[in-house]
Coordinates of C-alpha atoms in Angstrom, one line a residue:
M562 CA 0.0 0.0 0.0
K563 CA 1.1 3.5 -0.8
E564 CA -0.5 6.8 0.3
Y565 CA -0.9 10.0 -1.7
D566 CA -3.1 13.0 -1.7
L567 CA -4.3 12.4 -5.3
V568 CA -4.3 9.6 -7.8
V569 CA -4.7 10.3 -11.5
V570 CA -5.8 7.3 -13.6
G571 CA -4.7 7.6 -17.3
A572 CA -1.8 9.5 -18.8
G573 CA -3.4 10.8 -22.0
H574 CA -3.8 14.6 -22.5
A575 CA -6.3 15.0 -19.6
G576 CA -4.3 12.8 -17.2
C577 CA -1.0 14.5 -17.9
E578 CA -2.4 18.1 -17.5
A579 CA -4.3 17.0 -14.3
A580 CA -1.3 15.3 -12.6
L581 CA 1.0 18.2 -13.5
A582 CA -1.3 20.9 -12.2
A583 CA -2.0 19.0 -8.9
A584 CA 1.7 18.3 -8.3
R585 CA 2.7 22.0 -9.0
L586 CA 0.0 23.0 -6.6
G587 CA 1.7 21.1 -3.8
V588 CA -0.3 17.9 -3.7
A589 CA 1.4 14.6 -3.5
T590 CA 0.2 12.9 -6.7
A591 CA 0.5 9.4 -8.3
L592 CA -0.1 9.1 -12.1
V593 CA -1.1 5.5 -13.0
T594 CA -1.1 4.4 -16.7
I595 CA -1.2 1.1 -18.4
N596 CA 2.0 1.8 -20.4
L597 CA 4.5 4.5 -19.4
S598 CA 6.0 4.6 -23.0
E599 CA 2.6 6.0 -24.3
I600 CA 2.3 9.0 -22.0
G601 CA 0.8 12.0 -23.9
K602 CA 0.2 9.8 -26.9
M603 CA -1.7 11.1 -30.0
P604 CA -3.6 8.0 -31.1
C605 CA -5.5 9.9 -33.8
N606 CA -4.0 12.8 -35.9
P607 CA -0.7 14.3 -35.0
A608 CA -2.1 17.8 -34.8
I609 CA -3.1 20.4 -32.2
G610 CA -5.5 23.4 -32.7
G611 CA -8.0 24.5 -35.2
P612 CA -11.4 26.3 -34.8
G613 CA -12.5 26.0 -31.1
K614 CA -9.5 23.9 -30.2
S615 CA -6.9 26.6 -30.7
Q616 CA -8.8 28.7 -28.1
L617 CA -8.7 25.8 -25.6
V618 CA -4.9 25.3 -26.0
R619 CA -4.1 29.0 -25.5
E620 CA -6.5 29.1 -22.4
I621 CA -4.7 26.1 -21.0
D622 CA -1.4 27.9 -21.6
A623 CA -2.7 31.2 -19.9
L624 CA -3.7 29.2 -16.8
G625 CA -0.4 27.6 -16.5
G626 CA -0.8 24.3 -18.4
E627 CA 1.6 22.7 -20.7
M628 CA -0.1 21.6 -23.9
G629 CA 0.8 24.9 -25.9
R630 CA 4.5 25.0 -24.9
L631 CA 5.1 21.3 -25.7
T632 CA 3.3 21.7 -29.0
D633 CA 5.6 24.6 -29.8
L634 CA 8.6 22.5 -29.1
S635 CA 7.5 19.5 -31.2
M636 CA 5.7 21.1 -34.1
L637 CA 6.7 20.4 -37.7
N638 CA 4.3 22.7 -39.5
I639 CA 2.0 25.5 -38.4
R640 CA -0.8 27.3 -40.3
L641 CA -3.2 30.1 -39.7
L642 CA -6.9 29.1 -40.5
N643 CA -9.9 31.2 -41.4
T644 CA -7.7 33.8 -43.0
S645 CA -10.6 34.8 -45.3
K646 CA -12.5 35.9 -42.2
G647 CA -11.8 38.7 -39.8
K648 CA -8.8 38.7 -37.4
A649 CA -11.0 37.8 -34.4
M650 CA -12.0 34.4 -36.1
Q651 CA -8.4 33.4 -37.2
V652 CA -6.8 30.5 -35.4
R653 CA -3.7 28.3 -35.6
R654 CA -3.3 24.7 -36.2
A655 CA 0.1 22.8 -36.0
Q656 CA 1.3 19.4 -37.0
A657 CA 3.4 17.9 -34.2
D658 CA 6.1 15.3 -34.1
R659 CA 4.0 12.5 -32.4
E660 CA 7.0 10.7 -30.8
F661 CA 8.7 13.8 -29.7
Y662 CA 5.6 15.3 -28.2
T663 CA 5.2 12.1 -26.1
H664 CA 8.9 12.2 -25.2
L665 CA 8.5 15.8 -23.9
W666 CA 5.5 15.0 -21.8
K667 CA 7.1 11.9 -20.1
N668 CA 10.3 13.9 -19.5
L669 CA 8.4 16.8 -18.0
L670 CA 6.3 14.6 -15.7
E671 CA 9.3 12.5 -14.6
R672 CA 11.1 15.7 -13.5
T673 CA 8.2 17.2 -11.6
E674 CA 8.6 17.3 -7.8
G675 CA 5.8 15.5 -5.9
L676 CA 4.6 13.4 -8.8
D677 CA 5.2 9.7 -9.0
L678 CA 4.6 7.7 -12.3
I679 CA 3.3 4.1 -11.9
E680 CA 2.7 1.6 -14.6
G681 CA -0.4 -0.5 -14.0
M682 CA -4.1 -0.9 -14.4
V683 CA -6.6 0.3 -11.9
E684 CA -9.4 -2.0 -11.3
E685 CA -11.1 -1.1 -8.1
L686 CA -12.2 2.1 -6.4
H687 CA -12.5 2.5 -2.7
T688 CA -14.7 4.8 -0.6
S689 CA -15.0 5.7 3.1
N690 CA -18.1 7.3 4.5
G691 CA -19.4 7.8 0.9
A692 CA -16.2 9.7 -0.3
I693 CA -13.4 8.3 -2.5
S694 CA -10.5 7.0 -0.5
G695 CA -8.2 5.2 -3.0
V696 CA -7.8 2.6 -5.8
T697 CA -6.4 -0.9 -6.2
L698 CA -4.4 -2.0 -9.2
R699 CA -4.7 -5.2 -11.1
E700 CA -1.1 -5.9 -9.9
G701 CA -2.3 -5.8 -6.3
L702 CA -1.0 -2.4 -5.2
E703 CA -3.5 -0.2 -3.2
L704 CA -3.1 3.4 -3.5
R705 CA -4.9 5.5 -0.8
A706 CA -5.8 9.0 -1.7
E707 CA -8.2 11.9 -0.7
A708 CA -9.1 12.4 -4.3
V709 CA -9.0 10.4 -7.6
I710 CA -9.2 11.7 -11.1
L711 CA -10.4 9.2 -13.8
A712 CA -9.0 10.2 -17.2
T713 CA -9.4 6.8 -19.0
G714 CA -9.9 8.0 -22.6
T715 CA -11.3 5.1 -24.7
F716 CA -10.2 2.3 -22.3
L717 CA -13.3 1.6 -20.4
N718 CA -14.6 -1.6 -21.9
G719 CA -13.1 -0.7 -25.2
R720 CA -13.2 -2.8 -28.3
V721 CA -11.6 -2.3 -31.7
L722 CA -13.6 -3.0 -34.9
I723 CA -12.2 -3.6 -38.4
G724 CA -14.6 -5.1 -40.9
E725 CA -16.4 -8.0 -39.2
L726 CA -13.4 -8.5 -36.7
T727 CA -13.8 -7.2 -33.1
Y728 CA -11.5 -7.6 -30.3
P729 CA -11.1 -6.0 -26.7
A730 CA -8.7 -3.1 -26.8
G731 CA -8.4 0.4 -25.2
R732 CA -6.5 1.4 -28.3
S733 CA -4.9 -0.8 -31.0
G734 CA -2.2 -2.9 -29.3
E735 CA -3.3 -2.0 -25.8
P736 CA -5.7 -3.9 -23.5
P737 CA -9.1 -2.4 -22.3
S738 CA -10.0 -1.6 -18.8
I739 CA -12.7 -4.0 -17.8
G740 CA -12.6 -4.0 -14.0
L741 CA -12.8 -0.3 -13.6
T742 CA -16.0 -0.2 -15.8
T743 CA -17.5 -2.8 -13.5
A744 CA -16.5 -0.8 -10.4
L745 CA -18.1 2.3 -11.8
R746 CA -21.4 0.5 -12.6
A747 CA -21.4 -0.9 -9.1
Y748 CA -21.5 2.7 -7.7
G749 CA -24.6 3.3 -9.7
L750 CA -23.2 5.7 -12.3
A751 CA -25.2 6.2 -15.4
M752 CA -23.0 5.1 -18.4
G753 CA -23.3 4.9 -22.1
R754 CA -21.4 3.9 -25.3
L755 CA -19.7 6.1 -27.9
K756 CA -17.4 5.4 -30.8
T757 CA -14.7 7.1 -32.7
G758 CA -12.3 6.1 -35.5
T759 CA -8.9 6.6 -37.0
P760 CA -7.7 6.5 -40.6
P761 CA -4.9 4.3 -42.2
R762 CA -1.3 5.5 -42.1
V763 CA 0.9 5.0 -45.2
N764 CA 4.7 5.2 -45.9
R765 CA 5.8 8.6 -47.1
R766 CA 8.2 7.2 -49.8
S767 CA 5.1 5.4 -51.5
I768 CA 3.4 8.7 -52.1
D769 CA 3.6 10.6 -55.3
V770 CA 3.2 14.2 -54.4
S771 CA 4.0 15.7 -57.8
G772 CA 0.3 16.4 -58.7
L773 CA -0.9 17.4 -55.2
V774 CA -1.5 20.7 -53.5
R775 CA 1.3 21.6 -51.0
Q776 CA 0.3 23.4 -47.7
E777 CA 3.4 25.0 -46.4
T778 CA 4.1 26.2 -42.9
H779 CA 3.2 29.9 -42.0
P780 CA 5.9 32.2 -43.4
T781 CA 6.1 34.3 -40.2
P782 CA 6.7 33.0 -36.6
L783 CA 3.7 31.5 -34.9
S784 CA 3.3 29.7 -31.6
F785 CA 0.7 28.6 -29.1
S786 CA 2.3 29.5 -25.9
F787 CA 2.4 33.2 -24.8
W788 CA 5.3 32.9 -22.7
H789 CA 8.3 32.4 -25.2
E790 CA 9.3 34.1 -28.4
S791 CA 7.9 32.5 -31.6
I792 CA 10.4 31.2 -34.1
A793 CA 9.8 30.5 -37.9
L794 CA 9.7 26.9 -38.8
A795 CA 11.9 25.4 -41.7
N796 CA 9.4 24.4 -44.5
D797 CA 10.6 20.8 -44.5
H798 CA 7.3 18.9 -43.4
P799 CA 4.5 20.3 -45.6
V800 CA 0.9 18.9 -45.6
Y801 CA -0.4 17.7 -49.0
V802 CA -4.0 17.8 -50.2
T803 CA -5.7 15.2 -52.5
H804 CA -9.3 14.1 -53.0
T805 CA -11.5 11.1 -53.2
N806 CA -13.2 10.6 -56.5
E807 CA -16.1 8.6 -58.1
E808 CA -14.0 5.3 -58.1
T809 CA -13.4 5.7 -54.3
H810 CA -17.1 6.2 -53.7
R811 CA -18.1 3.3 -55.9
I812 CA -15.8 1.0 -53.9
I813 CA -17.3 2.2 -50.7
Q814 CA -20.9 2.0 -51.9
D815 CA -20.4 -1.6 -53.2
N816 CA -18.9 -2.9 -49.9
L817 CA -20.9 -1.1 -47.1
D818 CA -22.0 -4.5 -45.7
L819 CA -18.3 -5.0 -44.8
T820 CA -17.9 -2.0 -42.4
P821 CA -19.1 -2.1 -38.9
N822 CA -20.5 1.4 -39.4
F823 CA -23.2 -0.1 -41.6
N824 CA -23.3 -3.9 -40.9
G825 CA -24.9 -3.5 -37.5
L826 CA -21.8 -4.3 -35.4
I827 CA -21.8 -0.6 -34.1
Q828 CA -24.9 1.0 -32.6
S829 CA -23.3 3.8 -30.7
A830 CA -22.9 7.3 -31.9
G831 CA -19.7 8.7 -33.4
P832 CA -18.6 12.4 -33.7
R833 CA -20.7 14.2 -36.2
N834 CA -18.0 16.7 -37.1
C835 CA -15.5 13.9 -37.9
P836 CA -17.4 11.1 -39.4
S837 CA -16.2 8.0 -41.1
L838 CA -15.5 8.3 -44.8
E839 CA -18.2 5.7 -45.5
A840 CA -20.7 7.9 -43.6
K841 CA -19.8 11.0 -45.6
I842 CA -20.3 9.1 -48.9
V843 CA -23.7 7.8 -47.8
K844 CA -24.9 11.1 -46.3
F845 CA -23.7 13.3 -49.2
P846 CA -24.3 11.3 -52.3
E847 CA -24.3 14.4 -54.4
R848 CA -20.7 15.1 -53.6
S849 CA -18.2 13.7 -56.2
S850 CA -15.1 14.2 -53.9
H851 CA -14.0 14.9 -50.5
K852 CA -10.6 16.4 -49.3
V853 CA -7.8 14.1 -47.9
F854 CA -5.0 15.7 -46.0
L855 CA -1.6 13.9 -46.1
E856 CA -0.1 15.0 -42.6
P857 CA 3.5 14.0 -41.6
E858 CA 3.7 12.1 -38.3
G859 CA 7.3 13.1 -37.3
K860 CA 10.9 13.8 -38.3
E861 CA 12.2 10.2 -37.6
T862 CA 9.3 8.3 -39.2
A863 CA 8.0 8.0 -42.8
E864 CA 4.4 7.4 -41.5
T865 CA 1.9 9.7 -43.1
Y866 CA -1.6 10.3 -41.5
L867 CA -4.5 10.3 -44.1
Q868 CA -6.7 12.9 -42.5
G869 CA -10.2 12.5 -43.9
I870 CA -10.3 8.6 -44.4
Y871 CA -11.6 7.6 -41.2
T872 CA -12.8 4.0 -41.9
A873 CA -13.2 0.6 -40.5
F874 CA -13.5 -1.4 -43.7
P875 CA -11.4 -4.7 -43.7
P876 CA -7.8 -4.3 -44.8
D877 CA -8.3 -5.4 -48.5
I878 CA -11.1 -2.8 -49.0
Q879 CA -8.9 -0.2 -47.3
E880 CA -6.1 -0.9 -49.8
R881 CA -8.5 -0.4 -52.7
I882 CA -9.9 2.9 -51.3
V883 CA -6.5 4.4 -50.6
R884 CA -5.0 3.4 -54.0
S885 CA -8.1 4.9 -55.9
I886 CA -6.9 8.4 -54.7
A887 CA -4.6 10.6 -56.7
G888 CA -1.1 10.4 -55.2
L889 CA -1.7 7.2 -53.3
E890 CA -1.9 4.8 -56.3
R891 CA 1.2 2.9 -55.0
A892 CA 0.7 3.7 -51.3
Q893 CA 1.9 1.1 -48.8
I894 CA -0.4 1.1 -45.8
E895 CA 1.6 0.6 -42.5
R896 CA -1.4 0.8 -40.2
Y897 CA -4.9 0.2 -41.0
G898 CA -7.9 2.4 -39.9
Y899 CA -10.3 1.1 -37.3
D900 CA -13.2 2.1 -35.1
I901 CA -13.2 1.9 -31.3
E902 CA -16.2 1.7 -29.0
Y903 CA -16.1 2.4 -25.4
D904 CA -18.0 3.3 -22.2
Y905 CA -18.3 6.9 -21.1
I906 CA -20.0 8.3 -17.9
D907 CA -23.0 10.7 -18.3
P908 CA -21.5 14.1 -17.4
T909 CA -24.6 15.5 -16.0
Q910 CA -23.6 13.5 -12.9
L911 CA -20.7 16.0 -12.4
T912 CA -20.6 19.4 -10.8
L913 CA -19.1 22.3 -12.7
S914 CA -15.8 21.5 -10.9
L915 CA -15.9 18.1 -12.7
E916 CA -16.3 16.2 -9.3
V917 CA -18.9 13.3 -9.3
K918 CA -21.8 14.6 -7.2
R919 CA -22.6 11.2 -5.5
I920 CA -18.9 10.3 -4.8
P921 CA -17.1 13.3 -3.2
G922 CA -13.4 13.3 -4.2
L923 CA -13.9 11.5 -7.5
F924 CA -13.2 13.7 -10.6
L925 CA -13.6 12.9 -14.2
A926 CA -11.8 14.4 -17.3
G927 CA -11.5 13.8 -21.0
Q928 CA -13.3 11.2 -23.1
V929 CA -14.7 9.4 -20.1
N930 CA -17.0 12.5 -20.0
G931 CA -18.2 11.9 -23.6
T932 CA -15.8 14.4 -25.4
T933 CA -13.5 13.8 -28.3
G934 CA -10.2 15.7 -29.1
Y935 CA -6.9 16.2 -27.4
E936 CA -7.6 19.8 -26.7
E937 CA -11.0 19.1 -25.0
A938 CA -9.3 16.4 -22.8
A939 CA -6.4 18.7 -21.7
G940 CA -8.8 21.5 -20.8
Q941 CA -10.8 19.3 -18.6
G942 CA -7.8 17.6 -17.1
L943 CA -6.3 20.9 -16.2
I944 CA -9.5 22.0 -14.4
A945 CA -10.0 18.6 -12.7
G946 CA -6.3 18.7 -11.5
I947 CA -6.8 22.2 -10.1
N948 CA -10.0 21.5 -8.4
A949 CA -8.8 18.1 -6.9
A950 CA -5.9 20.0 -5.4
R951 CA -8.1 22.7 -4.1
R952 CA -10.5 20.3 -2.6
I953 CA -7.5 18.5 -0.7
T954 CA -6.2 21.8 0.5
G955 CA -9.6 23.0 1.7
K956 CA -10.1 25.7 -1.0
D957 CA -13.1 26.6 -3.1
P958 CA -13.2 25.0 -6.6
L959 CA -12.2 27.0 -9.7
I960 CA -15.3 27.5 -11.9
L961 CA -14.8 29.1 -15.3
T962 CA -17.9 30.6 -16.7
R963 CA -19.2 30.8 -20.3
G964 CA -18.4 34.5 -20.4
E965 CA -14.7 33.8 -19.2
A966 CA -13.4 31.0 -21.5
F967 CA -14.1 28.4 -24.0
I968 CA -13.1 25.9 -21.2
G969 CA -16.0 27.2 -19.2
V970 CA -18.4 26.8 -22.3
M971 CA -17.3 23.2 -22.7
I972 CA -17.6 22.1 -19.0
D973 CA -21.0 23.9 -18.7
D974 CA -22.3 22.2 -21.9
L975 CA -21.2 18.8 -20.6
V976 CA -22.6 18.9 -17.1
T977 CA -25.7 20.9 -18.0
K978 CA -26.7 19.3 -21.2
G979 CA -25.0 16.0 -21.3
V980 CA -24.0 14.3 -24.5
R981 CA -25.6 11.9 -27.2
E982 CA -22.5 11.9 -29.4
P983 CA -18.8 12.6 -28.9
Y984 CA -18.6 16.3 -27.8
R985 CA -16.2 18.5 -29.9
M986 CA -15.6 22.2 -29.0
L987 CA -16.9 24.4 -31.8
P988 CA -16.7 28.2 -32.0
S989 CA -20.5 28.2 -32.5
R990 CA -21.0 26.7 -29.1
A991 CA -19.5 29.9 -27.5
E992 CA -22.1 32.8 -27.4
H993 CA -19.2 35.2 -26.7
R994 CA -16.7 33.9 -29.1
I995 CA -15.6 37.4 -30.3
S996 CA -14.6 38.3 -26.7
L997 CA -13.1 34.9 -26.1
R998 CA -10.4 35.0 -28.9
E999 CA -7.3 32.8 -28.9
G1000 CA -5.2 36.0 -29.1
N1001 CA -6.5 37.5 -25.7
A1002 CA -6.5 34.3 -23.6
D1003 CA -3.6 35.5 -21.6
L1004 CA -5.3 38.8 -20.9
R1005 CA -8.5 37.0 -19.7
L1006 CA -7.0 34.2 -17.7
A1007 CA -3.4 34.9 -16.6
G1008 CA -4.7 36.6 -13.5
I1009 CA -6.7 33.5 -12.5
G1010 CA -3.7 31.2 -13.2
Y1011 CA -1.5 33.4 -11.1
S1012 CA -4.1 33.8 -8.2
I1013 CA -4.5 30.0 -7.9
G1014 CA -0.7 29.5 -7.8
L1015 CA -0.2 27.7 -11.2
L1016 CA 1.2 30.5 -13.3
S1017 CA 4.5 32.2 -12.2
R1018 CA 4.6 35.9 -11.3
E1019 CA 7.0 36.5 -14.2
R1020 CA 4.5 35.2 -16.7
Y1021 CA 1.6 37.1 -15.1
E1022 CA 3.5 40.3 -15.3
Q1023 CA 4.3 39.6 -19.0
A1024 CA 0.5 39.3 -19.6
F1025 CA -0.1 42.5 -17.5
T1026 CA 2.5 44.3 -19.5
R1027 CA 0.9 43.3 -22.9
A1028 CA -2.5 44.4 -21.6
Q1029 CA -1.0 47.9 -20.7
A1030 CA 0.6 48.2 -24.1
I1031 CA -2.6 47.4 -25.8
E1032 CA -4.5 50.0 -23.7
R1033 CA -1.8 52.7 -24.5
L1034 CA -2.0 52.1 -28.2
L1035 CA -5.8 52.2 -28.1
N1036 CA -5.6 55.5 -26.2
E1037 CA -3.2 56.9 -28.8
L1038 CA -5.5 56.0 -31.6
K1039 CA -8.6 57.5 -29.8
T1040 CA -6.8 60.9 -29.0
R1041 CA -4.9 61.5 -32.3
R1042 CA -7.2 63.2 -34.9
I1043 CA -6.5 64.0 -38.5
G1044 CA -8.2 66.4 -40.9
P1045 CA -8.8 66.5 -44.7
Q1046 CA -5.4 68.1 -45.2
D1047 CA -3.4 65.3 -43.5
S1048 CA -1.3 63.1 -45.8
L1049 CA -3.1 60.0 -44.4
N1050 CA -6.2 61.2 -46.3
R1051 CA -4.5 60.0 -49.5
V1052 CA -4.2 56.6 -47.9
L1053 CA -7.9 56.5 -47.3
I1054 CA -8.8 57.4 -50.8
A1055 CA -6.3 54.7 -52.2
S1056 CA -7.9 52.1 -49.9
G1057 CA -11.4 52.9 -51.5
T1058 CA -13.0 54.5 -48.5
A1059 CA -14.5 57.9 -48.1
P1060 CA -12.0 60.9 -47.6
L1061 CA -12.2 63.0 -44.4
S1062 CA -14.6 65.9 -44.0
E1063 CA -13.8 69.2 -42.4
N1064 CA -14.4 67.7 -38.9
G1065 CA -11.7 65.1 -39.4
A1066 CA -11.7 61.9 -37.5
S1067 CA -9.6 60.0 -34.8
L1068 CA -7.3 57.1 -36.0
Y1069 CA -9.6 54.8 -33.9
E1070 CA -12.7 55.9 -36.0
L1071 CA -10.7 55.3 -39.2
I1072 CA -9.7 51.8 -38.2
C1073 CA -13.3 50.9 -37.7
R1074 CA -13.7 51.2 -41.5
P1075 CA -13.5 47.7 -43.0
S1076 CA -10.9 48.5 -45.7
V1077 CA -8.5 50.4 -43.4
R1078 CA -5.7 48.6 -41.5
L1079 CA -3.7 49.8 -38.6
A1080 CA -0.5 49.4 -40.7
D1081 CA -1.9 52.0 -43.0
L1082 CA -2.1 54.6 -40.2
L1083 CA 0.8 54.0 -38.0
P1084 CA 4.3 52.7 -38.3
L1085 CA 4.2 49.4 -36.4
D1086 CA 8.0 48.9 -36.2
R1087 CA 7.8 50.2 -32.6
V1088 CA 4.7 48.1 -31.7
P1089 CA 4.9 44.2 -31.0
A1090 CA 2.8 42.3 -33.5
D1091 CA 0.6 40.7 -30.8
V1092 CA -0.1 44.1 -29.4
A1093 CA -1.0 45.7 -32.7
S1094 CA -3.2 42.7 -33.7
E1095 CA -5.2 42.8 -30.5
A1096 CA -5.6 46.6 -30.6
E1097 CA -6.9 46.4 -34.2
I1098 CA -9.4 43.7 -33.3
E1099 CA -10.6 45.9 -30.4
C1100 CA -11.2 48.6 -32.9
K1101 CA -12.7 46.5 -35.8
Y1102 CA -15.0 44.6 -33.5
A1103 CA -15.9 47.4 -31.0
G1104 CA -19.6 47.3 -31.6
Y1105 CA -19.9 43.6 -31.2
L1106 CA -17.6 43.6 -28.1
V1107 CA -19.7 46.2 -26.3
R1108 CA -22.8 44.1 -26.8
Q1109 CA -21.1 41.0 -25.6
E1110 CA -19.7 42.8 -22.5
R1111 CA -23.2 43.7 -21.6
E1112 CA -24.4 40.2 -22.1
I1113 CA -21.4 38.8 -20.0
A1114 CA -22.3 41.3 -17.2
R1115 CA -25.9 40.1 -17.3
L1116 CA -24.7 36.4 -17.0
K1117 CA -22.5 37.4 -14.1
R1118 CA -25.6 38.8 -12.2
L1119 CA -27.5 35.6 -12.9
E1120 CA -24.5 33.5 -11.8
K1121 CA -24.8 35.3 -8.4
L1122 CA -28.2 33.6 -7.9
V1123 CA -26.8 30.6 -6.4
I1124 CA -29.1 27.5 -5.9
P1125 CA -28.5 25.9 -2.5
A1126 CA -27.0 22.4 -3.0
E1127 CA -29.6 20.9 -0.6
I1128 CA -32.7 22.4 -2.3
D1129 CA -35.6 20.0 -2.5
Y1130 CA -37.3 20.5 -5.9
A1131 CA -40.2 18.4 -4.9
S1132 CA -41.1 21.1 -2.4
L1133 CA -41.6 23.6 -5.3
S1134 CA -45.1 22.3 -5.9
N1135 CA -45.8 24.5 -9.0
L1136 CA -42.8 23.1 -11.0
S1137 CA -43.7 20.9 -13.9
V1138 CA -43.1 17.1 -13.4
G1139 CA -40.5 17.2 -16.2
G1140 CA -38.8 20.4 -14.9
R1141 CA -38.6 18.8 -11.3
E1142 CA -37.0 15.7 -12.6
L1143 CA -34.5 17.6 -14.8
L1144 CA -33.4 20.0 -12.1
S1145 CA -33.1 17.2 -9.5
R1146 CA -30.9 15.2 -11.9
V1147 CA -28.6 18.0 -13.0
R1148 CA -28.7 20.0 -9.8
P1149 CA -27.6 23.3 -11.4
R1150 CA -25.2 25.5 -9.4
T1151 CA -26.9 28.9 -10.3
L1152 CA -30.2 30.0 -12.0
D1153 CA -28.0 30.8 -15.1
Q1154 CA -27.0 27.2 -15.4
A1155 CA -30.6 26.0 -14.8
S1156 CA -31.7 28.1 -17.8
R1157 CA -29.5 26.1 -20.1
I1158 CA -30.8 22.6 -19.1
P1159 CA -32.6 21.2 -22.2
G1160 CA -36.4 20.8 -21.4
V1161 CA -36.5 23.1 -18.5
S1162 CA -39.2 25.8 -19.5
H1163 CA -39.3 29.5 -18.8
A1164 CA -42.3 28.9 -16.5
D1165 CA -40.2 26.5 -14.4
L1166 CA -37.3 29.0 -14.2
S1167 CA -39.7 31.7 -13.0
I1168 CA -41.2 29.4 -10.3
L1169 CA -37.6 28.5 -9.3
A1170 CA -36.5 32.2 -9.2
I1171 CA -39.6 32.9 -6.9
G1172 CA -38.6 30.0 -4.7
L1173 CA -35.0 31.2 -4.4
R1174 CA -36.3 34.7 -3.4
R1175 CA -38.5 33.3 -0.7

């Protein structure tokens, strides 16, 4: 037997961030994983970021997490997406060296004071007086702890499916966790089944890229972490783009009875925004082609990831599908695609701190909560690690609201609405996405990271200094006015916008014009690029931002209407039967959260508000 303050189960992206955060907050932590060589593994695409996900990574970084920094150290290629949209909507996405990223995580965790790594499989949970008290490993070792975080990914009762073949696995080549699933069910937790998939990988030397579109790394330095200087990457590891075609689609249509996605072997829901190739062909029969991205897996490997060909056809059909695509006619598949089905726990059984309501001290993070994606897992892991540590040390939990962070939106969605399919963080889920940009995550959250003890004073002051520089630049733009005789008037005319009238205008007012850029009005060699970019966004989106700030202020007022944890909804006689059942199951923390529970009517909310006032 060993004693710790906290045990973290699983060393994927959720478990790594959780264990690291807790240990850094002074909590004696054990991280248990089936295979220490697979810490921080990217079992699907070797990429970090993208719409919705980039915001999560930068928020993790701003709070004191590590995903952004380790991505920067291991990335092969980085691009800016949504460049046809306004600056507030642009996000970054990087290809990472899969093996080096894993190496960085393992090395960091091994060097962290107060953190022990243990290879083993957790099979039992222990409670004392209704609260968690520890775990027992398959190998017989008992770990006692005041808190436990489950970050089990796809391992709970997992099974791999390829064609008509199925076999138990947490991931390809790794065993599933059966005992822990049994233990969780024994505690009466509501559970369900979800599925996800991965595409084939091919050897790079067997690809003909001569006729393919080449996506090169961004020409100027870009990074995810706010805390170090960005560097420009060598253009040695591009992504290539090809397409499926009518022959590809014919092969798929003729063999649908051979894939578990259509032959009845899989009944559970997969991610809607990342469907299998066969599902896309069936759902969109009018489409003659779909994009396929050929993504490098690392500097020391020839494996190439076929983004867009998520499939579970048997190997011979996968060969035919891949070789029907331009550039892949002679492709040699090194790993075949497969689907994996696994258990998850209904996240409406959690509080906003990610603690299980009926088992104090037990926290859940990542795919076990019904999410999909490395970034979603890491964000939950960071919050679970922080809150487990704060519970152990007698502090109130950290709750990020929907108006503060994409992480807050994600967790609120999970615990308030639950999931029916793997949850992916999308910008459209965030009502205040213009305010919650990837570029201002440090300005929004560094103060929180510093106040809870996870972000260093040096990094907090770095964010504070940037905020001051942005404010100074905005003040300069608002106070400096120009008239019709100013030389800048010629710039306005050249940009296709109206010249100045006799009253003139401030530079701030001019930048609000769609066709005018900050660089047109001021020399920016004296202004850091990240300061200029944020100031320009503040000008361009001023109207939207003011409205969102008002809405966020309204939400904060509603969030102050706290619902007592012990409230008896049955005593509110005028509540509808459905509303009473939903409120009792979710047990929202505030009236604001109650308003987002699907099925709770406005009438029920009014009755609840009256009850709270009484």
